[in-house]
Coordinates of C-alpha atoms and ligand atoms in Angstrom, one line a residue:
L743 CA 63.9 76.4 108.1
L744 CA 62.9 79.5 107.6
T745 CA 61.7 80.9 110.8
I746 CA 65.2 79.3 112.0
F747 CA 67.0 81.5 110.1
T748 CA 65.2 84.7 110.8
L749 CA 65.4 83.7 114.2
G750 CA 69.4 83.1 114.0
V751 CA 69.1 86.6 112.0
L752 CA 67.5 88.1 114.6
C753 CA 70.0 86.8 117.7
C754 CA 73.0 87.8 115.5
V755 CA 71.7 91.3 114.8
S756 CA 72.4 93.4 117.5
V757 CA 75.0 91.3 119.5
S758 CA 78.8 89.8 117.8
C759 CA 78.1 86.5 117.5
S760 CA 80.1 84.4 120.1
K761 CA 81.4 80.7 119.9
T762 CA 78.1 79.7 122.3
Q763 CA 75.5 81.1 120.4
S764 CA 74.1 79.2 118.0
R765 CA 73.4 80.8 114.3
S766 CA 70.6 79.3 112.1
T767 CA 70.8 80.2 108.4
Q768 CA 69.0 78.2 105.3
S769 CA 73.0 77.0 104.8
G770 CA 72.9 74.5 106.9
E771 CA 75.4 73.5 110.1
T772 CA 78.1 73.9 111.3
K773 CA 79.7 72.8 114.3
S774 CA 79.2 75.5 116.2
G775 CA 75.6 74.0 116.5
G776 CA 74.1 76.8 114.2
A777 CA 74.9 77.5 110.7
A778 CA 77.0 80.6 109.4
P779 CA 76.9 82.8 106.4
N780 CA 78.9 82.3 102.9
I781 CA 82.1 84.7 102.9
L782 CA 83.2 85.9 100.0
V783 CA 86.4 87.8 100.1
I784 CA 86.9 89.9 96.9
Y785 CA 90.6 91.2 96.6
F786 CA 91.9 93.3 94.5
D787 CA 95.5 93.2 92.8
D788 CA 97.2 96.8 93.6
L789 CA 94.2 98.8 93.9
G790 CA 94.9 101.3 95.7
Y791 CA 93.3 103.5 98.8
G792 CA 92.8 106.3 96.5
D793 CA 91.6 104.3 93.7
V794 CA 87.7 103.8 94.8
S795 CA 85.1 106.7 94.6
A796 CA 83.8 105.7 98.3
Y797 CA 86.8 106.7 99.9
G798 CA 86.9 110.0 98.5
Q799 CA 88.4 110.3 94.8
T800 CA 86.0 112.0 92.0
T801 CA 88.3 111.0 88.9
L802 CA 87.0 107.3 88.6
K803 CA 83.5 105.9 89.1
T804 CA 83.9 102.7 90.9
P805 CA 80.0 102.3 91.5
N806 CA 79.8 98.3 92.8
I807 CA 82.3 99.0 95.4
D808 CA 80.9 101.7 96.3
K809 CA 77.8 99.9 96.9
L810 CA 79.5 97.9 99.1
A811 CA 81.0 100.9 100.9
S812 CA 77.8 102.8 101.3
G813 CA 75.9 99.0 102.3
G814 CA 78.5 98.3 104.7
V815 CA 81.4 99.4 106.8
R816 CA 84.1 101.5 105.1
F817 CA 87.2 101.1 107.0
T818 CA 89.4 104.0 106.7
N819 CA 91.9 102.1 108.6
G820 CA 92.7 99.1 106.9
Y821 CA 95.9 97.4 105.9
A822 CA 96.9 95.0 104.6
T823 CA 100.2 92.7 106.1
S824 CA 102.2 93.8 103.8
A825 CA 103.5 96.5 100.6
T826 CA 103.6 93.2 98.1
C827 CA 101.5 90.6 97.0
T828 CA 103.5 87.4 98.2
P829 CA 103.5 88.3 101.9
S830 CA 99.9 90.3 102.1
R831 CA 98.6 87.2 100.5
Y832 CA 100.0 84.7 103.1
G833 CA 99.0 86.8 105.9
L834 CA 95.0 86.8 104.6
L835 CA 95.3 83.3 104.1
T836 CA 97.7 81.7 107.5
G837 CA 96.9 84.8 109.8
I838 CA 100.8 84.9 110.1
Y839 CA 102.6 87.8 109.5
P840 CA 104.8 87.4 106.6
W841 CA 107.8 89.0 107.9
R842 CA 108.0 85.4 110.4
N843 CA 108.7 84.0 106.9
D844 CA 112.0 84.8 105.5
D845 CA 110.4 83.3 101.9
A846 CA 107.6 85.3 101.8
R847 CA 108.6 87.8 99.1
I848 CA 107.7 88.3 96.0
L849 CA 107.7 85.1 93.9
P850 CA 108.2 83.9 90.8
G851 CA 106.3 82.0 88.9
D852 CA 107.8 78.7 89.5
A853 CA 108.1 78.8 92.9
P854 CA 107.4 76.1 95.6
L855 CA 104.3 76.5 97.6
L856 CA 105.3 78.9 100.5
I857 CA 102.5 77.3 102.8
D858 CA 103.5 74.9 104.8
T859 CA 100.9 72.1 104.4
S860 CA 100.2 71.5 107.8
L861 CA 99.2 74.9 108.9
V862 CA 95.4 75.5 109.5
T863 CA 94.9 78.1 107.2
L864 CA 91.9 80.6 106.8
P865 CA 89.7 77.6 104.2
K866 CA 91.0 74.7 106.6
M867 CA 89.8 76.6 109.5
L868 CA 86.3 77.4 107.4
R869 CA 86.5 73.9 105.8
K870 CA 86.3 72.4 109.7
A871 CA 83.3 74.7 110.5
G872 CA 81.7 72.6 107.3
Y873 CA 82.6 75.1 104.7
R874 CA 82.6 74.2 100.8
T875 CA 86.1 76.7 99.9
A876 CA 87.5 77.9 97.2
I877 CA 89.9 80.0 95.3
V878 CA 89.4 81.8 91.9
G879 CA 92.0 84.3 90.7
K880 CA 95.6 84.9 91.4
W881 CA 96.9 82.7 93.8
H882 CA 101.4 84.0 93.7
L883 CA 102.2 81.4 96.8
G884 CA 103.9 79.0 94.9
L885 CA 103.0 75.5 93.8
G886 CA 104.9 72.0 94.0
N887 CA 108.1 71.3 95.9
G888 CA 110.6 73.2 93.7
S889 CA 110.2 71.0 90.5
V890 CA 106.8 71.4 88.6
D891 CA 106.2 69.3 85.6
W892 CA 103.6 71.9 84.3
N893 CA 102.5 68.6 82.8
Q894 CA 101.4 66.6 85.4
D895 CA 98.9 66.9 88.8
I896 CA 100.3 69.5 90.8
Q897 CA 101.1 68.4 93.9
Q898 CA 101.3 70.8 96.9
N899 CA 99.0 73.5 95.5
T900 CA 95.7 75.0 96.2
N901 CA 93.7 72.2 97.1
D902 CA 97.0 71.4 99.7
V903 CA 96.2 74.4 101.8
G904 CA 92.4 73.8 102.4
F905 CA 90.9 75.0 99.1
D906 CA 88.6 72.3 98.1
Y907 CA 87.8 74.0 94.4
S908 CA 91.1 76.3 92.6
Y909 CA 91.0 78.2 89.8
I910 CA 93.8 80.0 89.4
M911 CA 96.9 81.7 87.9
A912 CA 100.2 80.7 89.8
A913 CA 101.5 83.9 90.1
T914 CA 100.9 87.4 88.1
T915 CA 99.7 88.3 84.8
D916 CA 103.4 89.4 83.9
R917 CA 105.1 86.3 85.0
T918 CA 105.2 82.8 82.9
P919 CA 103.3 80.6 83.3
T920 CA 100.6 82.4 81.2
V921 CA 97.8 78.8 81.9
Y922 CA 94.7 78.8 84.0
I923 CA 95.2 76.0 86.8
E924 CA 92.2 74.2 87.5
N925 CA 92.8 72.3 91.1
R926 CA 96.3 70.2 90.2
R927 CA 95.9 70.3 86.5
V928 CA 96.8 73.0 83.6
V929 CA 93.8 73.9 81.6
G930 CA 93.5 72.9 77.6
L931 CA 97.0 71.4 77.7
S932 CA 97.4 69.4 74.7
K933 CA 99.8 66.1 75.3
D934 CA 101.9 67.1 72.0
D935 CA 103.1 70.5 73.0
P936 CA 104.2 70.5 76.5
L937 CA 104.5 73.4 78.7
F938 CA 108.2 74.1 80.1
V939 CA 108.8 77.1 82.7
S940 CA 112.3 78.3 83.5
Y941 CA 113.3 81.7 85.3
K942 CA 117.4 81.0 85.0
Q943 CA 117.5 80.6 81.5
N944 CA 115.7 81.0 78.0
F945 CA 114.9 77.5 76.0
E946 CA 117.5 76.9 73.0
G947 CA 115.9 78.7 69.8
L948 CA 113.0 80.9 71.6
P949 CA 112.4 85.1 71.3
T950 CA 112.0 87.2 74.1
A951 CA 111.6 90.8 73.7
I952 CA 115.1 91.8 73.6
S953 CA 115.8 89.2 70.3
N954 CA 112.6 89.9 69.0
P955 CA 111.1 93.0 69.8
E956 CA 108.8 93.4 67.0
L957 CA 106.8 90.3 69.0
M958 CA 105.4 93.1 71.7
T959 CA 102.7 94.2 69.4
K960 CA 100.6 95.3 72.4
Q961 CA 102.8 96.7 75.5
K962 CA 106.8 97.7 75.7
W963 CA 108.6 96.7 78.8
H964 CA 109.7 100.0 80.9
H965 CA 111.8 98.2 82.9
G966 CA 112.0 94.0 83.5
H967 CA 109.4 92.4 81.9
N968 CA 111.8 91.4 79.1
Q969 CA 111.6 87.6 78.6
S970 CA 108.7 85.4 76.9
V971 CA 107.0 87.3 75.2
H972 CA 103.1 86.2 74.8
N973 CA 100.0 87.8 73.4
G974 CA 101.8 90.4 72.2
I975 CA 103.5 91.3 75.8
P976 CA 106.8 91.0 77.4
R977 CA 107.0 88.4 80.5
I978 CA 108.9 87.9 83.6
G979 CA 110.2 84.5 83.4
F980 CA 110.6 81.9 80.1
Q981 CA 108.4 79.3 78.9
K982 CA 108.2 76.7 75.9
G983 CA 105.7 74.8 74.5
G984 CA 101.7 74.7 75.8
K985 CA 100.3 76.7 73.4
S986 CA 96.8 75.4 73.3
A987 CA 96.5 76.4 77.1
M988 CA 98.1 80.2 77.3
W989 CA 95.4 82.5 78.5
H990 CA 94.5 85.5 76.5
D991 CA 94.7 88.3 78.9
E992 CA 91.4 90.5 77.2
D993 CA 89.6 88.0 78.6
M994 CA 90.8 87.3 81.9
A995 CA 88.3 88.7 83.6
D996 CA 85.5 87.1 82.3
V997 CA 87.0 83.6 82.8
F998 CA 87.6 84.4 86.5
L999 CA 84.3 85.6 86.8
G1000 CA 82.6 82.7 84.9
K1001 CA 84.1 80.7 87.5
A1002 CA 83.5 82.5 90.8
K1003 CA 80.1 82.4 88.9
A1004 CA 79.8 78.4 88.8
F1005 CA 81.1 77.8 92.2
I1006 CA 78.2 79.8 93.5
D1007 CA 76.2 78.0 91.2
D1008 CA 77.4 74.2 92.4
N1009 CA 77.8 75.1 95.3
N1010 CA 75.2 77.1 96.8
P1011 CA 74.1 76.2 99.8
K1012 CA 70.4 75.5 99.2
K1013 CA 71.9 72.8 97.3
T1014 CA 74.5 71.3 99.2
G1015 CA 73.7 72.1 102.5
K1016 CA 76.7 73.6 103.6
P1017 CA 78.0 77.6 103.4
F1018 CA 81.1 78.4 100.9
F1019 CA 84.0 80.4 101.4
M1020 CA 85.2 81.8 98.2
Y1021 CA 88.5 83.8 97.6
Y1022 CA 87.6 85.9 94.3
A1023 CA 91.3 87.3 93.9
L1024 CA 91.3 89.4 90.2
Q1025 CA 93.9 90.4 88.9
Q1026 CA 93.6 93.6 88.3
P1027 CA 94.9 96.4 88.0
H1028 CA 98.3 94.9 88.2
V1029 CA 100.0 95.0 85.0
P1030 CA 100.0 94.4 82.4
R1031 CA 97.0 96.5 82.3
V1032 CA 94.8 94.8 79.7
P1033 CA 91.0 95.3 80.0
H1034 CA 88.5 93.3 77.8
P1035 CA 87.7 95.9 74.7
R1036 CA 84.5 96.7 76.5
F1037 CA 86.1 98.3 78.8
V1038 CA 88.9 100.1 76.7
G1039 CA 88.9 103.9 76.6
R1040 CA 86.0 103.9 79.5
S1041 CA 88.1 105.7 82.1
G1042 CA 89.9 107.9 80.0
M1043 CA 93.1 107.5 81.9
G1044 CA 94.6 104.6 80.3
P1045 CA 94.6 100.6 80.8
R1046 CA 95.1 101.0 84.9
G1047 CA 92.0 103.3 84.7
D1048 CA 89.8 100.6 82.6
A1049 CA 91.1 98.3 84.4
I1050 CA 89.5 99.1 87.5
I1051 CA 86.6 99.9 85.6
E1052 CA 86.7 96.6 84.7
A1053 CA 87.4 94.9 88.3
D1054 CA 84.6 97.4 89.3
W1055 CA 82.2 95.9 87.0
C1056 CA 82.9 92.4 87.9
V1057 CA 82.2 93.4 92.0
G1058 CA 78.9 94.3 90.4
E1059 CA 78.9 90.5 88.6
I1060 CA 79.1 88.9 91.5
M1061 CA 77.1 90.3 93.7
K1062 CA 74.5 90.2 91.0
K1063 CA 75.1 86.5 90.9
L1064 CA 74.2 86.4 94.4
E1065 CA 71.1 88.0 94.8
E1066 CA 69.9 86.2 91.5
E1067 CA 70.5 82.8 94.1
G1068 CA 68.7 84.2 96.8
L1069 CA 71.6 84.2 99.1
A1070 CA 73.0 87.9 99.0
N1071 CA 71.9 88.5 102.9
N1072 CA 73.0 85.5 103.7
T1073 CA 76.7 86.3 102.2
L1074 CA 79.2 88.5 104.1
V1075 CA 81.5 90.4 102.1
I1076 CA 84.9 91.3 102.3
F1077 CA 86.3 93.6 100.3
S1078 CA 90.1 94.7 99.6
S1079 CA 93.3 94.7 98.1
D1080 CA 96.4 93.1 98.6
N1081 CA 99.0 96.8 98.5
G1082 CA 98.9 99.8 97.9
P1083 CA 98.8 101.4 94.0
V1084 CA 101.7 101.7 91.4
L1085 CA 101.5 103.9 87.7
N1086 CA 104.7 102.6 86.2
D1087 CA 105.3 99.4 87.1
G1088 CA 107.2 98.4 84.3
Y1089 CA 105.8 98.5 81.6
Y1090 CA 104.8 101.6 79.2
D1091 CA 100.9 101.6 79.5
D1092 CA 100.2 105.8 79.8
A1093 CA 99.2 105.4 83.5
V1094 CA 101.6 108.2 84.2
E1095 CA 100.9 110.1 81.5
K1096 CA 96.7 109.7 81.1
L1097 CA 96.5 110.3 85.1
G1098 CA 95.5 113.9 85.4
N1099 CA 94.3 114.5 88.9
H1100 CA 94.0 111.2 89.9
K1101 CA 95.7 109.9 93.1
P1102 CA 95.8 106.4 93.5
A1103 CA 97.0 106.9 97.0
G1104 CA 94.6 109.5 98.0
P1105 CA 95.9 111.8 100.7
L1106 CA 98.6 109.3 101.4
R1107 CA 102.4 109.0 101.5
G1108 CA 104.0 106.1 99.4
G1109 CA 102.7 103.7 97.4
K1110 CA 103.3 100.1 96.6
Y1111 CA 106.8 98.4 97.9
S1112 CA 106.5 101.5 100.1
L1113 CA 106.9 101.8 104.0
F1114 CA 105.0 105.3 104.0
E1115 CA 101.0 104.2 104.3
A1116 CA 100.3 104.1 100.9
G1117 CA 101.9 100.6 100.9
T1118 CA 99.7 98.5 103.4
K1119 CA 96.8 101.0 104.0
V1120 CA 94.0 99.8 101.3
P1121 CA 90.2 100.1 100.6
F1122 CA 88.6 97.8 103.3
I1123 CA 85.1 97.3 103.7
T1124 CA 83.0 94.6 105.1
Y1125 CA 78.9 94.1 104.0
W1126 CA 76.3 92.2 104.3
P1127 CA 72.5 93.2 104.1
G1128 CA 70.6 92.6 107.2
H1129 CA 73.1 92.3 110.1
I1130 CA 76.2 94.8 109.3
K1131 CA 74.7 98.7 109.7
P1132 CA 76.1 100.7 107.1
Q1133 CA 79.0 102.9 108.8
V1134 CA 82.2 104.7 108.3
S1135 CA 84.3 103.2 110.7
D1136 CA 88.0 104.4 111.5
A1137 CA 89.4 101.4 113.5
L1138 CA 92.5 99.8 113.1
V1139 CA 92.1 96.3 111.0
C1140 CA 94.2 94.2 109.6
Q1141 CA 93.1 91.5 106.9
L1142 CA 96.2 89.3 109.0
D1143 CA 92.9 89.2 111.5
L1144 CA 90.5 87.3 109.0
T1145 CA 91.4 84.2 110.3
A1146 CA 90.6 85.0 113.9
S1147 CA 87.6 87.4 113.4
L1148 CA 85.7 84.4 110.9
A1149 CA 86.9 81.3 113.4
Q1150 CA 84.6 83.3 115.9
L1151 CA 82.0 83.5 113.2
V1152 CA 81.8 80.0 112.7
G1153 CA 82.7 78.4 116.1
E1154 CA 85.7 77.7 115.2
N1155 CA 88.8 78.1 117.8
N1156 CA 91.6 80.9 115.9
P1157 CA 94.5 78.5 115.1
A1158 CA 96.6 81.9 114.2
P1159 CA 97.8 83.7 117.4
D1160 CA 99.1 86.9 115.2
S1161 CA 96.2 87.2 114.2
Q1162 CA 93.4 88.9 116.7
N1163 CA 89.5 88.7 117.0
M1164 CA 87.8 91.6 114.9
L1165 CA 84.1 90.2 114.6
A1166 CA 82.1 92.8 116.2
T1167 CA 84.4 95.6 114.4
L1168 CA 84.3 93.7 111.4
L1169 CA 80.3 93.9 111.8
G1170 CA 80.0 97.3 112.5
E1171 CA 79.1 96.4 116.2
S1172 CA 82.2 98.2 118.0
K1173 CA 84.8 100.7 116.7
K1174 CA 87.2 98.3 119.2
G1175 CA 90.4 97.7 116.2
R1176 CA 93.6 97.0 117.1
D1177 CA 96.0 98.6 119.6
Q1178 CA 98.7 97.7 117.3
L1179 CA 99.9 96.2 113.9
V1180 CA 103.4 95.5 112.5
L1181 CA 103.4 96.5 108.6
E1182 CA 105.7 95.2 106.1
A1183 CA 107.4 96.2 102.6
S1184 CA 110.2 94.0 101.4
G1185 CA 111.5 92.8 104.3
R1186 CA 111.4 96.0 106.3
L1187 CA 108.8 96.8 109.2
A1188 CA 107.0 99.5 110.3
F1189 CA 105.0 99.8 112.9
R1190 CA 101.8 101.5 114.2
Q1191 CA 100.2 101.7 117.9
G1192 CA 97.7 104.1 118.2
N1193 CA 98.0 106.9 115.7
Y1194 CA 101.5 106.8 115.6
V1195 CA 103.7 105.0 113.1
L1196 CA 106.9 104.5 113.3
I1197 CA 109.8 103.6 110.6
P1198 CA 113.2 102.5 111.7
P1199 CA 116.0 103.5 110.2
Y1200 CA 116.8 101.5 107.0
K1201 CA 119.8 102.0 104.5
G1202 CA 118.8 101.6 100.8
I1203 CA 117.5 103.6 97.9
P1204 CA 114.7 106.7 99.4
L1205 CA 113.3 106.7 96.0
M1206 CA 112.7 104.2 93.5
K1207 CA 113.0 105.8 90.5
E1208 CA 111.6 103.3 88.2
V1209 CA 108.5 103.1 89.4
N1210 CA 108.8 106.9 91.2
I1211 CA 107.6 105.7 94.5
E1212 CA 109.0 106.7 98.2
T1213 CA 110.6 103.3 99.8
G1214 CA 110.2 105.3 103.4
N1215 CA 114.4 104.1 104.1
S1216 CA 115.9 107.1 105.9
A1217 CA 119.3 106.8 108.0
D1218 CA 116.9 108.6 110.7
Y1219 CA 113.5 107.3 112.5
Q1220 CA 110.8 108.6 111.6
L1221 CA 107.6 109.1 113.4
Y1222 CA 104.6 110.1 112.6
D1223 CA 101.1 111.3 113.9
I1224 CA 98.7 110.0 110.9
A1225 CA 95.5 111.3 113.2
T1226 CA 97.0 114.9 112.2
D1227 CA 99.4 114.4 109.7
K1228 CA 97.7 111.4 107.5
G1229 CA 100.3 112.7 104.6
Q1230 CA 103.4 111.2 106.6
K1231 CA 104.5 115.4 106.1
Q1232 CA 105.6 115.8 109.3
N1233 CA 108.7 113.7 111.0
I1234 CA 108.6 114.5 114.6
A1235 CA 110.5 111.8 116.0
K1236 CA 113.0 114.6 117.0
E1237 CA 110.3 116.6 118.7
Q1238 CA 109.0 114.1 120.6
P1239 CA 111.5 111.8 122.2
K1240 CA 109.5 110.5 124.6
K1241 CA 107.2 108.9 122.8
L1242 CA 109.8 107.7 119.9
E1243 CA 111.3 105.6 122.8
E1244 CA 107.7 104.3 123.2
M1245 CA 107.4 103.6 120.4
K1246 CA 110.4 101.9 119.4
A1247 CA 110.1 99.5 122.4
A1248 CA 106.9 98.4 121.9
M1249 CA 108.0 97.6 118.2
Q1250 CA 110.7 95.3 119.7
Q1251 CA 108.5 93.8 121.7
A1252 CA 105.9 93.4 119.1
V1253 CA 108.7 92.0 116.3
G1254 CA 110.3 89.7 119.1
D1255 CA 114.2 90.6 118.9
Ligands
NG6_1859 C1 108.2 93.0 90.9 C2 107.9 93.5 89.1 C3 106.8 93.8 89.4 C4 105.7 93.9 89.8 C5 105.9 93.0 91.3 C6 104.7 92.0 92.0 C7 109.6 94.3 87.9 C8 111.1 94.9 87.3 N1 109.3 94.1 88.9 O1 109.6 92.6 90.6 O2 106.0 94.4 87.9 O3 105.5 92.1 89.5 O4 107.4 92.5 91.4 O5 104.2 92.8 92.1 O6 109.8 93.0 87.8 S1 103.1 91.9 93.0 O7 101.6 93.0 93.4 O8 102.6 90.8 92.4 O9 104.0 91.7 94.4
CA1860 CA1 99.6 93.6 94.5

């Protein structure tokens, strides 16, 4: 078996493994006749392009992410599809542009399942290829059919869109229900104290952050986030009961890491004969930022910096686990973030006050929620020791492309036409990226082609004052050449009318109206 493995590795190191080529690894057979590596997607929440030291910042240390970057391909033009969470995750898991689905917007914690269960998602495609699949961490893509009974098996969940195993939070750390869900069940619920969730009204007699501000012993709300209070932290949404199931924010990193490691234990291909795909979706550094006490104060930047250091540590631990299990050289790791950075996202947590010289967006303009580059351009790294040659790549790649690319890797058909096969680029064998990409922020679209970015006119505020982020809205067309103007400081729409028309036409064609 080892010889076959070595041969397989040799054949696949220098050439992009096409559907017809056979791959052999210790993981067992896939449909393509060979076998394929384990795939680990490590996905942060709200981590900015400038938040990782491998991307040039010097104020925070992220040694474990840096190790992936220096041993793999560090993309300088890697994008999420969107500037917020739900649509980006939709794009990542379906390979479909989220703006095609009107409901792909930031969801409340009681939203119905957003992904059509008849779709061949990324995990379903991999399952077809023989993979065991798992999600551990943040979901935020809805559960159930609109009226979830949190005390029963949850139908229409992660398990129905391709995950064999699932250990998640329903939405975000700032939204109810503040519980973990393992497969179809809320973890740790007691029959005597059922859990109820509402985003319409509070449950009679229960306190909120408004009625009982003294309950906010850990963090206070700045905007939004003033409904139910749990663990001294006010949230969005109301909840009642379920006390024994409530998470402790401080432990969340350890809980998810523990579950991710346990999945690797239970699904080591040496045992199961099948490779695995794990989507490890960390909750940091989204608000509320509540790192474990052992990370508190480590960054000198307050909870946001500490949460990034904690999450970086988690990356190191999961990589260590792969090594211990003898899987490091047989696992393709893809690291990225769902959208760009934000400092004050609704809590008083010193993110602005203690920032110092740190630039979460690096040289980019905007941030989370923005149509400018920092909304969607994120750290994006691929790592596979012995298979990927360390390098920096300027190729234009998007999380949307994982479906087609991984389909190519495992010998399956690509189920998602928006998703482009970038396998050779992701493996560092080619520098050719996408020609163009449609970007989305809160339902508004921008368009990148070559090194030009077009932002059509949009009504609405140019600056979200509370979060202090420029939206990208303007009465005029904006055109930027990001090869020479990374920070999008110079709108060249008027200077380059021909380019502007060309970009407008190309965008119209790409968007299809
Ligand atoms: C916003 C929240 C913000 C964050 C975001 C979702 C308010 C005022 N702001 O509506 O705090 O939760 O939604 O973030 O409620 S995301 O990364 O999951 O998209
Ligand atoms: Ca996010």
